[in-house]
Amino acid sequence: MPSEIVRVSGHIIDSLILPKVLDEIMDLDGTFEILQLSIGKRKADPSTARLKVSARSQPALQTILKRLVRLGATPEFAPDVQLARARKDGVLPSTFYSTTNLPTFIRYRGRWRAVERIEMDCGIVVDPSRSRAICTPMIHVKRADLVVCGSSGVRVVPLERSRRREVFQFMHSPVSPEKPKAQLIAGVAQAMREMKRARRKILVVAGPALIHTGGGAFLERLIRAGWVDVLFAGNGLATHDIESALFGTALGVDLSRGTQTRDGHDHHMRAINTIRDCGGIRQAVRRRTVTKGVMHACVAHRVPYVLAGSIRDDGPLPDVLTDALIAQDVMRQQVRGVGLALMIASTLHAIATGNLLPATVKTVCVDINPAVVTKLSDRGTFQGIGIVSDAASFLRELCAALRL
C-alpha cells in the first residue's frame, strides 16, 4: 500500500487544522498513523504532528496529498515543484495547480519561495531568471510561461485562530440579526485604527442601497476624515450618490422626507446625463457641478475609486469600467496593501472583491439580508465577521465609534 509521511505544524489543535487533516484522509478512503505528536504547552507554543498517510493506490494517495496540501500539510521529503510550459496565451497546462487565497509557498531550486500577489483560482507562474513565483490569472498567462503543475512542492499556510480575544475571531455560530452590534462595530473601529497605525489601506466596497438608506452622508464623512483609502462600487452607487447631490433624491425618493417626488423617476438618468456632459465625475467636481456626496469626497481627497460596470447599467457614467477584465485588473492593483475591507450593502461587487483578496485581509460584511452576510463572510477563515444591519445604521454607529 503506497504511503507518504506528512508534517503539520502551528496551532493545529485549537485551529482545528489537525482534525480537518484526519477527516480528509478518512473521507478519501485513506488511512493514517500518527508517528509523532508534540503539543505546545503555552499559548504561544506551536504544535507539530507527523503522519504516515496510506492509500489503496498511488493515484489515490496523490489525490489525498493534494487535498492535504491545501489544509497546510507538507510532505516531509518535499521535492521541487513540477513545471510545465503554457502552450497558448490564456491557457494553463492541464495539470496546473489552482491557488487558494491562503499564503502559499513553492519549493524551487531547493528553497521554499513565497508566491507573490496571492488570490484564489489562479495559476502560479515561475520566473526562473529571478527565482520568483507569481500568482497569475488564467487570462494573463503567456505562451511558454513556466507554470506550477500538481501539488508536489507546494505548501499552503492555513490561517490560525488568534491567540488573543478579538472581534475578528471566526464566528462559529450562525449569522443572526440578534447578535449585539455595538461590540462588533466598536471592534471594527478598533481594527480601522490598527490599520492606520500599521499603514495598511482600508477598502470600502459599497452598493447603491447605501445611498437609498441615507448612509451616503456617513460614508462621505469617513472619506473626508481619512478613514477610507480605496472605494469599489458600481454604476449604481455613483449614479444615486450624484443624483442625491444634484436633486436630493435617490431613485426619485426624497432622502430628507422619504417620499416620492414628482417626476423623480428620471432623476438618476438626468444625473448620468449631466456627468456625461461634463466628461466625467472628476470634471464635474472641478466645475463645481457636483459639490457634495461620496464621489465628490473621493475626488476632493484623492481617494481612488473603481466603478465596475454590469450588463444592467443605465448610462453608464463615463468613469465606469465596462470591460470586466480591465475592471478586475484595476481592482487587483488597488487591493495591494489593503489590510481591512468593509463590504457594505453589496453582493455582486463584494463577492468579486473577495475573490481578489488574500485570506489575511480582514473583512467586514454588512447587509440587511442575513443570507447575503453568510455568503460573504463564511469563507472558512478566522478574520471575517458578518453584521446584519442596514447600511445607514452601521455607518452611523461606526462614525460615532470613530468620534466623527
CSV table of N, CA and C in Angstrom, one decimal, residues 177-337:
chain,number,residue,atom,x,y,z
A,177,PRO,N,-29.4,38.5,13.1
A,177,PRO,CA,-29.7,39.9,13.4
A,177,PRO,C,-29.8,40.1,14.9
A,178,GLU,N,-29.8,39.1,15.7
A,178,GLU,CA,-30.0,39.2,17.2
A,178,GLU,C,-28.6,39.4,17.9
A,179,LYS,N,-27.5,39.3,17.1
A,179,LYS,CA,-26.2,39.4,17.7
A,179,LYS,C,-26.0,40.9,18.1
A,180,PRO,N,-25.3,41.2,19.3
A,180,PRO,CA,-25.1,42.5,19.7
A,180,PRO,C,-24.2,43.2,18.7
A,181,LYS,N,-24.6,44.4,18.1
A,181,LYS,CA,-23.9,45.0,17.1
A,181,LYS,C,-22.9,46.0,17.7
A,182,ALA,N,-23.2,46.6,18.8
A,182,ALA,CA,-22.3,47.7,19.4
A,182,ALA,C,-20.9,47.2,19.6
A,183,GLN,N,-20.8,46.0,20.1
A,183,GLN,CA,-19.4,45.5,20.3
A,183,GLN,C,-18.7,45.2,19.0
A,184,LEU,N,-19.5,44.6,18.1
A,184,LEU,CA,-18.9,44.3,16.8
A,184,LEU,C,-18.4,45.6,16.1
A,185,ILE,N,-19.2,46.6,16.1
A,185,ILE,CA,-18.9,47.9,15.4
A,185,ILE,C,-17.7,48.6,16.1
A,186,ALA,N,-17.7,48.5,17.5
A,186,ALA,CA,-16.5,49.0,18.2
A,186,ALA,C,-15.3,48.3,17.8
A,187,GLY,N,-15.4,47.0,17.6
A,187,GLY,CA,-14.2,46.2,17.2
A,187,GLY,C,-13.8,46.6,15.8
A,188,VAL,N,-14.8,46.9,14.9
A,188,VAL,CA,-14.4,47.3,13.5
A,188,VAL,C,-13.7,48.7,13.6
A,189,ALA,N,-14.1,49.6,14.4
A,189,ALA,CA,-13.5,50.9,14.6
A,189,ALA,C,-12.0,50.7,15.1
A,190,GLN,N,-11.9,49.7,16.1
A,190,GLN,CA,-10.5,49.5,16.6
A,190,GLN,C,-9.6,48.9,15.5
A,191,ALA,N,-10.2,48.0,14.7
A,191,ALA,CA,-9.4,47.4,13.6
A,191,ALA,C,-9.0,48.5,12.6
A,192,MET,N,-9.9,49.5,12.4
A,192,MET,CA,-9.5,50.6,11.5
A,192,MET,C,-8.4,51.4,12.0
A,193,ARG,N,-8.4,51.6,13.3
A,193,ARG,CA,-7.3,52.4,14.0
A,193,ARG,C,-6.0,51.6,13.8
A,194,GLU,N,-6.1,50.3,14.0
A,194,GLU,CA,-4.9,49.4,13.9
A,194,GLU,C,-4.3,49.5,12.5
A,195,MET,N,-5.2,49.5,11.5
A,195,MET,CA,-4.7,49.6,10.1
A,195,MET,C,-4.0,50.9,9.8
A,196,LYS,N,-4.5,52.0,10.4
A,196,LYS,CA,-3.8,53.3,10.2
A,196,LYS,C,-2.5,53.3,10.8
A,197,ARG,N,-2.4,52.7,12.1
A,197,ARG,CA,-1.1,52.7,12.7
A,197,ARG,C,-0.1,51.8,12.0
A,198,ALA,N,-0.6,50.7,11.3
A,198,ALA,CA,0.3,49.8,10.6
A,198,ALA,C,0.5,50.3,9.1
A,199,ARG,N,-0.1,51.4,8.8
A,199,ARG,CA,-0.1,52.0,7.4
A,199,ARG,C,-0.6,51.0,6.4
A,200,ARG,N,-1.6,50.3,6.7
A,200,ARG,CA,-2.3,49.4,5.8
A,200,ARG,C,-3.6,50.1,5.3
A,201,LYS,N,-4.0,49.8,4.1
A,201,LYS,CA,-5.1,50.5,3.5
A,201,LYS,C,-6.4,50.0,3.9
A,202,ILE,N,-7.5,50.8,4.0
A,202,ILE,CA,-8.8,50.4,4.3
A,202,ILE,C,-9.6,50.6,3.0
A,203,LEU,N,-10.2,49.4,2.6
A,203,LEU,CA,-11.1,49.4,1.4
A,203,LEU,C,-12.5,49.3,1.7
A,204,VAL,N,-13.3,50.1,1.1
A,204,VAL,CA,-14.8,50.1,1.2
A,204,VAL,C,-15.4,49.6,-0.1
A,205,VAL,N,-16.2,48.5,0.0
A,205,VAL,CA,-17.0,48.0,-1.2
A,205,VAL,C,-18.4,48.3,-0.9
A,206,ALA,N,-19.1,49.2,-1.7
A,206,ALA,CA,-20.4,49.6,-1.4
A,206,ALA,C,-21.4,49.5,-2.5
A,207,GLY,N,-22.6,49.2,-2.2
A,207,GLY,CA,-23.7,49.0,-3.1
A,207,GLY,C,-24.6,50.2,-3.1
A,208,PRO,N,-25.5,50.4,-4.0
A,208,PRO,CA,-26.4,51.5,-4.1
A,208,PRO,C,-27.4,51.7,-2.9
A,209,ALA,N,-27.7,50.5,-2.3
A,209,ALA,CA,-28.6,50.6,-1.1
A,209,ALA,C,-28.0,51.5,0.0
A,210,LEU,N,-26.7,51.6,0.0
A,210,LEU,CA,-26.1,52.5,1.0
A,210,LEU,C,-26.6,54.0,0.8
A,211,ILE,N,-26.8,54.4,-0.4
A,211,ILE,CA,-27.3,55.7,-0.7
A,211,ILE,C,-28.8,55.7,-0.4
A,212,HIS,N,-29.5,54.7,-0.8
A,212,HIS,CA,-31.0,54.7,-0.6
A,212,HIS,C,-31.4,54.8,0.8
A,213,THR,N,-30.6,54.2,1.7
A,213,THR,CA,-30.9,54.1,3.1
A,213,THR,C,-30.4,55.4,3.9
A,214,GLY,N,-29.8,56.3,3.2
A,214,GLY,CA,-29.3,57.5,3.8
A,214,GLY,C,-27.9,57.4,4.4
A,215,GLY,N,-27.2,56.4,4.0
A,215,GLY,CA,-25.9,56.2,4.5
A,215,GLY,C,-24.8,56.9,3.8
A,216,GLY,N,-25.1,57.6,2.7
A,216,GLY,CA,-24.1,58.3,1.9
A,216,GLY,C,-23.4,59.4,2.7
A,217,ALA,N,-24.2,60.1,3.6
A,217,ALA,CA,-23.6,61.2,4.3
A,217,ALA,C,-22.5,60.7,5.3
A,218,PHE,N,-22.8,59.5,5.9
A,218,PHE,CA,-21.8,58.9,6.8
A,218,PHE,C,-20.6,58.4,6.1
A,219,LEU,N,-20.7,57.8,4.9
A,219,LEU,CA,-19.6,57.3,4.2
A,219,LEU,C,-18.8,58.5,3.7
A,220,GLU,N,-19.4,59.6,3.3
A,220,GLU,CA,-18.8,60.8,2.9
A,220,GLU,C,-17.9,61.3,4.1
A,221,ARG,N,-18.5,61.3,5.3
A,221,ARG,CA,-17.8,61.7,6.5
A,221,ARG,C,-16.5,60.9,6.7
A,222,LEU,N,-16.6,59.6,6.6
A,222,LEU,CA,-15.5,58.7,6.7
A,222,LEU,C,-14.4,59.1,5.7
A,223,ILE,N,-14.8,59.3,4.5
A,223,ILE,CA,-13.8,59.6,3.4
A,223,ILE,C,-13.1,60.9,3.7
A,224,ARG,N,-13.8,61.9,4.1
A,224,ARG,CA,-13.2,63.3,4.4
A,224,ARG,C,-12.3,63.2,5.6
A,225,ALA,N,-12.6,62.3,6.5
A,225,ALA,CA,-11.8,62.2,7.7
A,225,ALA,C,-10.6,61.3,7.5
A,226,GLY,N,-10.4,60.7,6.3
A,226,GLY,CA,-9.2,59.9,6.0
A,226,GLY,C,-9.3,58.5,6.4
A,227,TRP,N,-10.5,58.0,6.7
A,227,TRP,CA,-10.7,56.6,7.1
A,227,TRP,C,-10.9,55.6,5.9
A,228,VAL,N,-11.0,56.1,4.7
A,228,VAL,CA,-11.2,55.3,3.5
A,228,VAL,C,-10.0,55.6,2.5
A,229,ASP,N,-9.3,54.5,2.1
A,229,ASP,CA,-8.2,54.7,1.2
A,229,ASP,C,-8.6,54.3,-0.2
A,230,VAL,N,-9.6,53.4,-0.4
A,230,VAL,CA,-10.0,52.9,-1.7
A,230,VAL,C,-11.5,52.7,-1.7
A,231,LEU,N,-12.2,53.0,-2.8
A,231,LEU,CA,-13.6,52.7,-2.9
A,231,LEU,C,-13.9,51.8,-4.1
A,232,PHE,N,-14.5,50.7,-3.9
A,232,PHE,CA,-15.0,49.9,-5.0
A,232,PHE,C,-16.5,49.9,-5.0
A,233,ALA,N,-17.1,50.2,-6.2
A,233,ALA,CA,-18.5,50.2,-6.3
A,233,ALA,C,-18.9,50.0,-7.8
A,234,GLY,N,-20.2,50.2,-8.1
A,234,GLY,CA,-20.6,50.1,-9.5
A,234,GLY,C,-21.3,51.4,-9.9
A,235,ASN,N,-21.8,51.3,-11.1
A,235,ASN,CA,-22.5,52.5,-11.7
A,235,ASN,C,-23.7,52.9,-10.8
A,236,GLY,N,-24.3,52.0,-10.1
A,236,GLY,CA,-25.5,52.3,-9.3
A,236,GLY,C,-25.2,53.3,-8.1
A,237,LEU,N,-24.2,52.9,-7.3
A,237,LEU,CA,-23.8,53.8,-6.2
A,237,LEU,C,-23.4,55.2,-6.6
A,238,ALA,N,-22.5,55.3,-7.6
A,238,ALA,CA,-22.1,56.6,-8.0
A,238,ALA,C,-23.2,57.4,-8.6
A,239,THR,N,-24.1,56.7,-9.4
A,239,THR,CA,-25.2,57.4,-10.0
A,239,THR,C,-26.2,58.0,-8.9
A,240,HIS,N,-26.6,57.2,-8.0
A,240,HIS,CA,-27.5,57.6,-7.0
A,240,HIS,C,-26.9,58.6,-6.0
A,241,ASP,N,-25.6,58.5,-5.8
A,241,ASP,CA,-24.9,59.5,-4.9
A,241,ASP,C,-24.9,60.8,-5.6
A,242,ILE,N,-24.7,60.8,-6.9
A,242,ILE,CA,-24.7,62.1,-7.7
A,242,ILE,C,-26.1,62.6,-7.8
A,243,GLU,N,-27.1,61.7,-8.0
A,243,GLU,CA,-28.5,62.1,-8.0
A,243,GLU,C,-28.8,62.8,-6.7
A,244,SER,N,-28.4,62.2,-5.6
A,244,SER,CA,-28.6,62.8,-4.3
A,244,SER,C,-28.0,64.2,-4.2
A,245,ALA,N,-26.8,64.4,-4.7
A,245,ALA,CA,-26.1,65.6,-4.6
A,245,ALA,C,-26.8,66.7,-5.5
A,246,LEU,N,-27.3,66.3,-6.6
A,246,LEU,CA,-27.9,67.3,-7.6
A,246,LEU,C,-29.4,67.5,-7.2
A,247,PHE,N,-30.1,66.5,-6.8
A,247,PHE,CA,-31.6,66.6,-6.7
A,247,PHE,C,-32.1,66.3,-5.3
A,248,GLY,N,-31.2,65.8,-4.4
A,248,GLY,CA,-31.7,65.5,-3.1
A,248,GLY,C,-32.5,64.2,-3.0
A,249,THR,N,-32.4,63.4,-4.1
A,249,THR,CA,-33.2,62.2,-4.2
A,249,THR,C,-32.3,61.0,-4.5
A,250,ALA,N,-32.9,59.8,-4.2
A,250,ALA,CA,-32.2,58.5,-4.7
A,250,ALA,C,-33.4,57.7,-5.3
A,251,LEU,N,-33.2,57.3,-6.5
A,251,LEU,CA,-34.3,56.7,-7.3
A,251,LEU,C,-35.6,57.5,-7.2
A,252,GLY,N,-35.5,58.8,-7.1
A,252,GLY,CA,-36.7,59.6,-7.1
A,252,GLY,C,-37.3,59.9,-5.7
A,253,VAL,N,-36.7,59.2,-4.7
A,253,VAL,CA,-37.3,59.3,-3.3
A,253,VAL,C,-36.5,60.4,-2.6
A,254,ASP,N,-37.2,61.4,-2.1
A,254,ASP,CA,-36.6,62.5,-1.3
A,254,ASP,C,-36.0,61.9,-0.1
A,255,LEU,N,-34.6,62.1,0.1
A,255,LEU,CA,-33.9,61.4,1.1
A,255,LEU,C,-34.2,62.1,2.5
A,256,SER,N,-34.6,63.3,2.5
A,256,SER,CA,-34.9,64.0,3.8
A,256,SER,C,-36.3,63.7,4.3
A,257,ARG,N,-37.3,63.4,3.3
A,257,ARG,CA,-38.6,63.1,3.7
A,257,ARG,C,-39.1,61.7,3.5
A,258,GLY,N,-38.4,61.0,2.7
A,258,GLY,CA,-38.7,59.6,2.4
A,258,GLY,C,-39.9,59.4,1.5
A,259,THR,N,-40.3,60.5,0.8
A,259,THR,CA,-41.4,60.4,-0.1
A,259,THR,C,-41.0,60.6,-1.6
A,260,GLN,N,-41.8,60.0,-2.4
A,260,GLN,CA,-41.6,60.1,-3.9
A,260,GLN,C,-41.8,61.5,-4.4
A,261,THR,N,-40.9,62.0,-5.2
A,261,THR,CA,-41.0,63.3,-5.7
A,261,THR,C,-41.6,63.3,-7.1
A,262,ARG,N,-42.2,64.4,-7.5
A,262,ARG,CA,-42.9,64.4,-8.8
A,262,ARG,C,-41.8,64.4,-9.9
A,263,ASP,N,-42.0,63.5,-10.9
A,263,ASP,CA,-41.0,63.3,-12.0
A,263,ASP,C,-39.7,62.9,-11.5
A,264,GLY,N,-39.6,62.3,-10.2
A,264,GLY,CA,-38.3,61.9,-9.7
A,264,GLY,C,-37.8,60.6,-10.3
A,265,HIS,N,-38.7,59.9,-11.0
A,265,HIS,CA,-38.2,58.6,-11.5
A,265,HIS,C,-37.1,58.8,-12.6
A,266,ASP,N,-37.0,60.0,-13.1
A,266,ASP,CA,-35.9,60.1,-14.2
A,266,ASP,C,-34.7,60.9,-13.6
A,267,HIS,N,-34.7,61.2,-12.3
A,267,HIS,CA,-33.6,62.0,-11.8
A,267,HIS,C,-32.2,61.3,-12.0
A,268,HIS,N,-32.2,59.9,-11.8
A,268,HIS,CA,-30.9,59.2,-12.0
A,268,HIS,C,-30.4,59.3,-13.4
A,269,MET,N,-31.3,59.3,-14.4
A,269,MET,CA,-30.9,59.5,-15.8
A,269,MET,C,-30.4,60.9,-16.1
A,270,ARG,N,-31.0,61.9,-15.5
A,270,ARG,CA,-30.6,63.2,-15.6
A,270,ARG,C,-29.2,63.4,-15.0
A,271,ALA,N,-29.0,62.8,-13.9
A,271,ALA,CA,-27.7,62.9,-13.2
A,271,ALA,C,-26.6,62.3,-14.1
A,272,ILE,N,-26.9,61.1,-14.7
A,272,ILE,CA,-25.9,60.5,-15.6
A,272,ILE,C,-25.6,61.4,-16.8
A,273,ASN,N,-26.7,61.9,-17.3
A,273,ASN,CA,-26.5,62.8,-18.5
A,273,ASN,C,-25.7,64.0,-18.2
A,274,THR,N,-25.9,64.6,-17.0
A,274,THR,CA,-25.1,65.8,-16.5
A,274,THR,C,-23.6,65.4,-16.5
A,275,ILE,N,-23.3,64.3,-15.9
A,275,ILE,CA,-21.9,63.9,-15.7
A,275,ILE,C,-21.3,63.6,-17.1
A,276,ARG,N,-22.1,62.9,-17.9
A,276,ARG,CA,-21.5,62.6,-19.3
A,276,ARG,C,-21.2,63.9,-20.0
A,277,ASP,N,-22.1,64.9,-19.8
A,277,ASP,CA,-21.9,66.2,-20.5
A,277,ASP,C,-20.6,66.9,-20.0
A,278,CYS,N,-20.3,66.7,-18.7
A,278,CYS,CA,-19.1,67.3,-18.1
A,278,CYS,C,-17.8,66.5,-18.5
A,279,GLY,N,-18.0,65.3,-18.9
A,279,GLY,CA,-16.9,64.4,-19.3
A,279,GLY,C,-16.5,63.4,-18.3
A,280,GLY,N,-17.0,63.5,-17.1
A,280,GLY,CA,-16.7,62.5,-16.0
A,280,GLY,C,-16.9,63.1,-14.7
A,281,ILE,N,-16.8,62.3,-13.7
A,281,ILE,CA,-17.0,62.7,-12.3
A,281,ILE,C,-16.0,63.7,-11.8
A,282,ARG,N,-14.7,63.5,-12.1
A,282,ARG,CA,-13.7,64.4,-11.7
A,282,ARG,C,-13.9,65.8,-12.4
A,283,GLN,N,-14.3,65.8,-13.6
A,283,GLN,CA,-14.5,67.1,-14.3
A,283,GLN,C,-15.7,67.8,-13.7
A,284,ALA,N,-16.8,67.0,-13.3
A,284,ALA,CA,-18.0,67.6,-12.7
A,284,ALA,C,-17.6,68.3,-11.4
A,285,VAL,N,-16.7,67.6,-10.6
A,285,VAL,CA,-16.3,68.2,-9.3
A,285,VAL,C,-15.5,69.5,-9.6
A,286,ARG,N,-14.6,69.4,-10.5
A,286,ARG,CA,-13.8,70.6,-10.8
A,286,ARG,C,-14.6,71.8,-11.3
A,287,ARG,N,-15.7,71.5,-12.0
A,287,ARG,CA,-16.5,72.6,-12.5
A,287,ARG,C,-17.5,73.0,-11.4
A,288,ARG,N,-17.5,72.3,-10.3
A,288,ARG,CA,-18.5,72.6,-9.2
A,288,ARG,C,-19.9,72.3,-9.6
A,289,THR,N,-20.1,71.5,-10.6
A,289,THR,CA,-21.4,70.9,-10.9
A,289,THR,C,-21.9,70.0,-9.8
A,290,VAL,N,-20.9,69.2,-9.3
A,290,VAL,CA,-21.2,68.4,-8.1
A,290,VAL,C,-20.4,68.9,-6.9
A,291,THR,N,-21.0,69.3,-5.8
A,291,THR,CA,-20.3,70.0,-4.7
A,291,THR,C,-20.4,69.2,-3.4
A,292,LYS,N,-21.0,68.0,-3.4
A,292,LYS,CA,-21.1,67.2,-2.2
A,292,LYS,C,-21.3,65.8,-2.6
A,293,GLY,N,-21.3,64.9,-1.5
A,293,GLY,CA,-21.5,63.5,-1.8
A,293,GLY,C,-20.3,62.6,-1.7
A,294,VAL,N,-20.5,61.3,-1.8
A,294,VAL,CA,-19.4,60.4,-1.7
A,294,VAL,C,-18.4,60.5,-2.8
A,295,MET,N,-18.9,60.7,-4.0
A,295,MET,CA,-17.9,60.8,-5.2
A,295,MET,C,-17.2,62.1,-5.1
A,296,HIS,N,-17.8,63.2,-4.7
A,296,HIS,CA,-17.2,64.4,-4.5
A,296,HIS,C,-16.1,64.3,-3.5
A,297,ALA,N,-16.3,63.6,-2.4
A,297,ALA,CA,-15.3,63.4,-1.3
A,297,ALA,C,-14.1,62.7,-1.8
A,298,CYS,N,-14.4,61.6,-2.7
A,298,CYS,CA,-13.3,60.8,-3.2
A,298,CYS,C,-12.4,61.7,-4.1
A,299,VAL,N,-13.0,62.5,-4.9
A,299,VAL,CA,-12.2,63.4,-5.8
A,299,VAL,C,-11.5,64.4,-5.0
A,300,ALA,N,-12.2,65.1,-4.1
A,300,ALA,CA,-11.6,66.2,-3.3
A,300,ALA,C,-10.4,65.7,-2.4
A,301,HIS,N,-10.5,64.4,-2.0
A,301,HIS,CA,-9.5,63.9,-1.1
A,301,HIS,C,-8.6,62.9,-1.7
A,302,ARG,N,-8.6,62.8,-3.0
A,302,ARG,CA,-7.8,62.0,-3.8
A,302,ARG,C,-7.8,60.5,-3.4
A,303,VAL,N,-9.0,60.0,-3.1
A,303,VAL,CA,-9.2,58.6,-2.8
A,303,VAL,C,-9.6,57.9,-4.0
A,304,PRO,N,-8.7,57.0,-4.5
A,304,PRO,CA,-9.0,56.2,-5.7
A,304,PRO,C,-10.3,55.4,-5.6
A,305,TYR,N,-11.0,55.4,-6.7
A,305,TYR,CA,-12.3,54.6,-6.8
A,305,TYR,C,-12.3,53.8,-8.1
A,306,VAL,N,-12.9,52.6,-8.0
A,306,VAL,CA,-13.0,51.7,-9.1
A,306,VAL,C,-14.5,51.5,-9.3
A,307,LEU,N,-15.1,51.9,-10.4
A,307,LEU,CA,-16.5,51.7,-10.7
A,307,LEU,C,-16.6,50.6,-11.7
A,308,ALA,N,-17.0,49.4,-11.3
A,308,ALA,CA,-17.0,48.3,-12.3
A,308,ALA,C,-18.4,48.1,-12.8
A,309,GLY,N,-18.6,48.0,-14.1
A,309,GLY,CA,-19.9,48.0,-14.7
A,309,GLY,C,-20.6,46.6,-14.7
A,310,SER,N,-21.8,46.6,-15.1
A,310,SER,CA,-22.6,45.3,-15.3
A,310,SER,C,-23.5,45.5,-16.5
A,311,ILE,N,-24.1,44.4,-16.9
A,311,ILE,CA,-24.9,44.4,-18.1
A,311,ILE,C,-26.2,45.2,-17.9
A,312,ARG,N,-26.6,45.5,-16.7
A,312,ARG,CA,-27.9,46.2,-16.4
A,312,ARG,C,-27.8,47.7,-16.2
A,313,ASP,N,-26.5,48.2,-16.3
A,313,ASP,CA,-26.3,49.6,-16.0
A,313,ASP,C,-27.0,50.6,-16.9
A,314,ASP,N,-27.6,51.6,-16.4
A,314,ASP,CA,-28.1,52.8,-17.2
A,314,ASP,C,-26.9,53.7,-17.5
A,315,GLY,N,-26.9,54.3,-18.6
A,315,GLY,CA,-25.9,55.2,-19.0
A,315,GLY,C,-24.8,54.5,-19.8
A,316,PRO,N,-23.7,54.1,-19.1
A,316,PRO,CA,-23.4,54.4,-17.7
A,316,PRO,C,-22.6,55.7,-17.6
A,317,LEU,N,-22.2,56.0,-16.4
A,317,LEU,CA,-21.3,57.1,-16.1
A,317,LEU,C,-20.0,56.9,-16.9
A,318,PRO,N,-19.3,58.0,-17.4
A,318,PRO,CA,-18.1,57.8,-18.1
A,318,PRO,C,-17.0,57.1,-17.3
A,319,ASP,N,-17.0,57.2,-16.0
A,319,ASP,CA,-15.9,56.7,-15.2
A,319,ASP,C,-16.1,55.1,-15.0
A,320,VAL,N,-17.2,54.6,-15.4
A,320,VAL,CA,-17.5,53.2,-15.2
A,320,VAL,C,-16.6,52.3,-16.2
A,321,LEU,N,-15.9,51.3,-15.6
A,321,LEU,CA,-15.2,50.4,-16.5
A,321,LEU,C,-16.1,49.3,-17.0
A,322,THR,N,-16.4,49.3,-18.2
A,322,THR,CA,-17.4,48.4,-18.8
A,322,THR,C,-16.8,47.1,-19.2
A,323,ASP,N,-15.5,47.0,-19.3
A,323,ASP,CA,-14.8,45.7,-19.6
A,323,ASP,C,-14.5,45.1,-18.3
A,324,ALA,N,-15.1,43.9,-18.0
A,324,ALA,CA,-14.9,43.2,-16.8
A,324,ALA,C,-13.5,42.8,-16.5
A,325,LEU,N,-12.7,42.4,-17.5
A,325,LEU,CA,-11.3,42.0,-17.3
A,325,LEU,C,-10.5,43.2,-17.0
A,326,ILE,N,-10.7,44.4,-17.6
A,326,ILE,CA,-10.0,45.6,-17.2
A,326,ILE,C,-10.3,46.0,-15.8
A,327,ALA,N,-11.6,45.9,-15.4
A,327,ALA,CA,-12.0,46.2,-14.1
A,327,ALA,C,-11.3,45.3,-13.0
A,328,GLN,N,-11.2,44.0,-13.3
A,328,GLN,CA,-10.6,43.1,-12.4
A,328,GLN,C,-9.1,43.5,-12.2
A,329,ASP,N,-8.4,43.9,-13.3
A,329,ASP,CA,-7.0,44.2,-13.2
A,329,ASP,C,-6.8,45.5,-12.4
A,330,VAL,N,-7.7,46.5,-12.6
A,330,VAL,CA,-7.6,47.7,-11.8
A,330,VAL,C,-7.8,47.4,-10.4
A,331,MET,N,-8.8,46.6,-10.1
A,331,MET,CA,-9.1,46.2,-8.7
A,331,MET,C,-7.9,45.5,-8.1
A,332,ARG,N,-7.3,44.6,-8.9
A,332,ARG,CA,-6.1,43.9,-8.3
A,332,ARG,C,-5.0,44.9,-7.9
A,333,GLN,N,-4.8,45.9,-8.7
A,333,GLN,CA,-3.8,46.9,-8.4
A,333,GLN,C,-4.1,47.6,-7.1
A,334,GLN,N,-5.4,47.9,-6.9
A,334,GLN,CA,-5.8,48.7,-5.8
A,334,GLN,C,-5.9,47.9,-4.5
A,335,VAL,N,-6.0,46.6,-4.5
A,335,VAL,CA,-6.1,45.8,-3.3
A,335,VAL,C,-4.7,45.6,-2.7
A,336,ARG,N,-3.7,45.9,-3.4
A,336,ARG,CA,-2.4,45.7,-2.8
A,336,ARG,C,-2.2,46.6,-1.7
A,337,GLY,N,-1.8,46.1,-0.5
A,337,GLY,CA,-1.6,46.9,0.6
A,337,GLY,C,-2.8,47.1,1.5
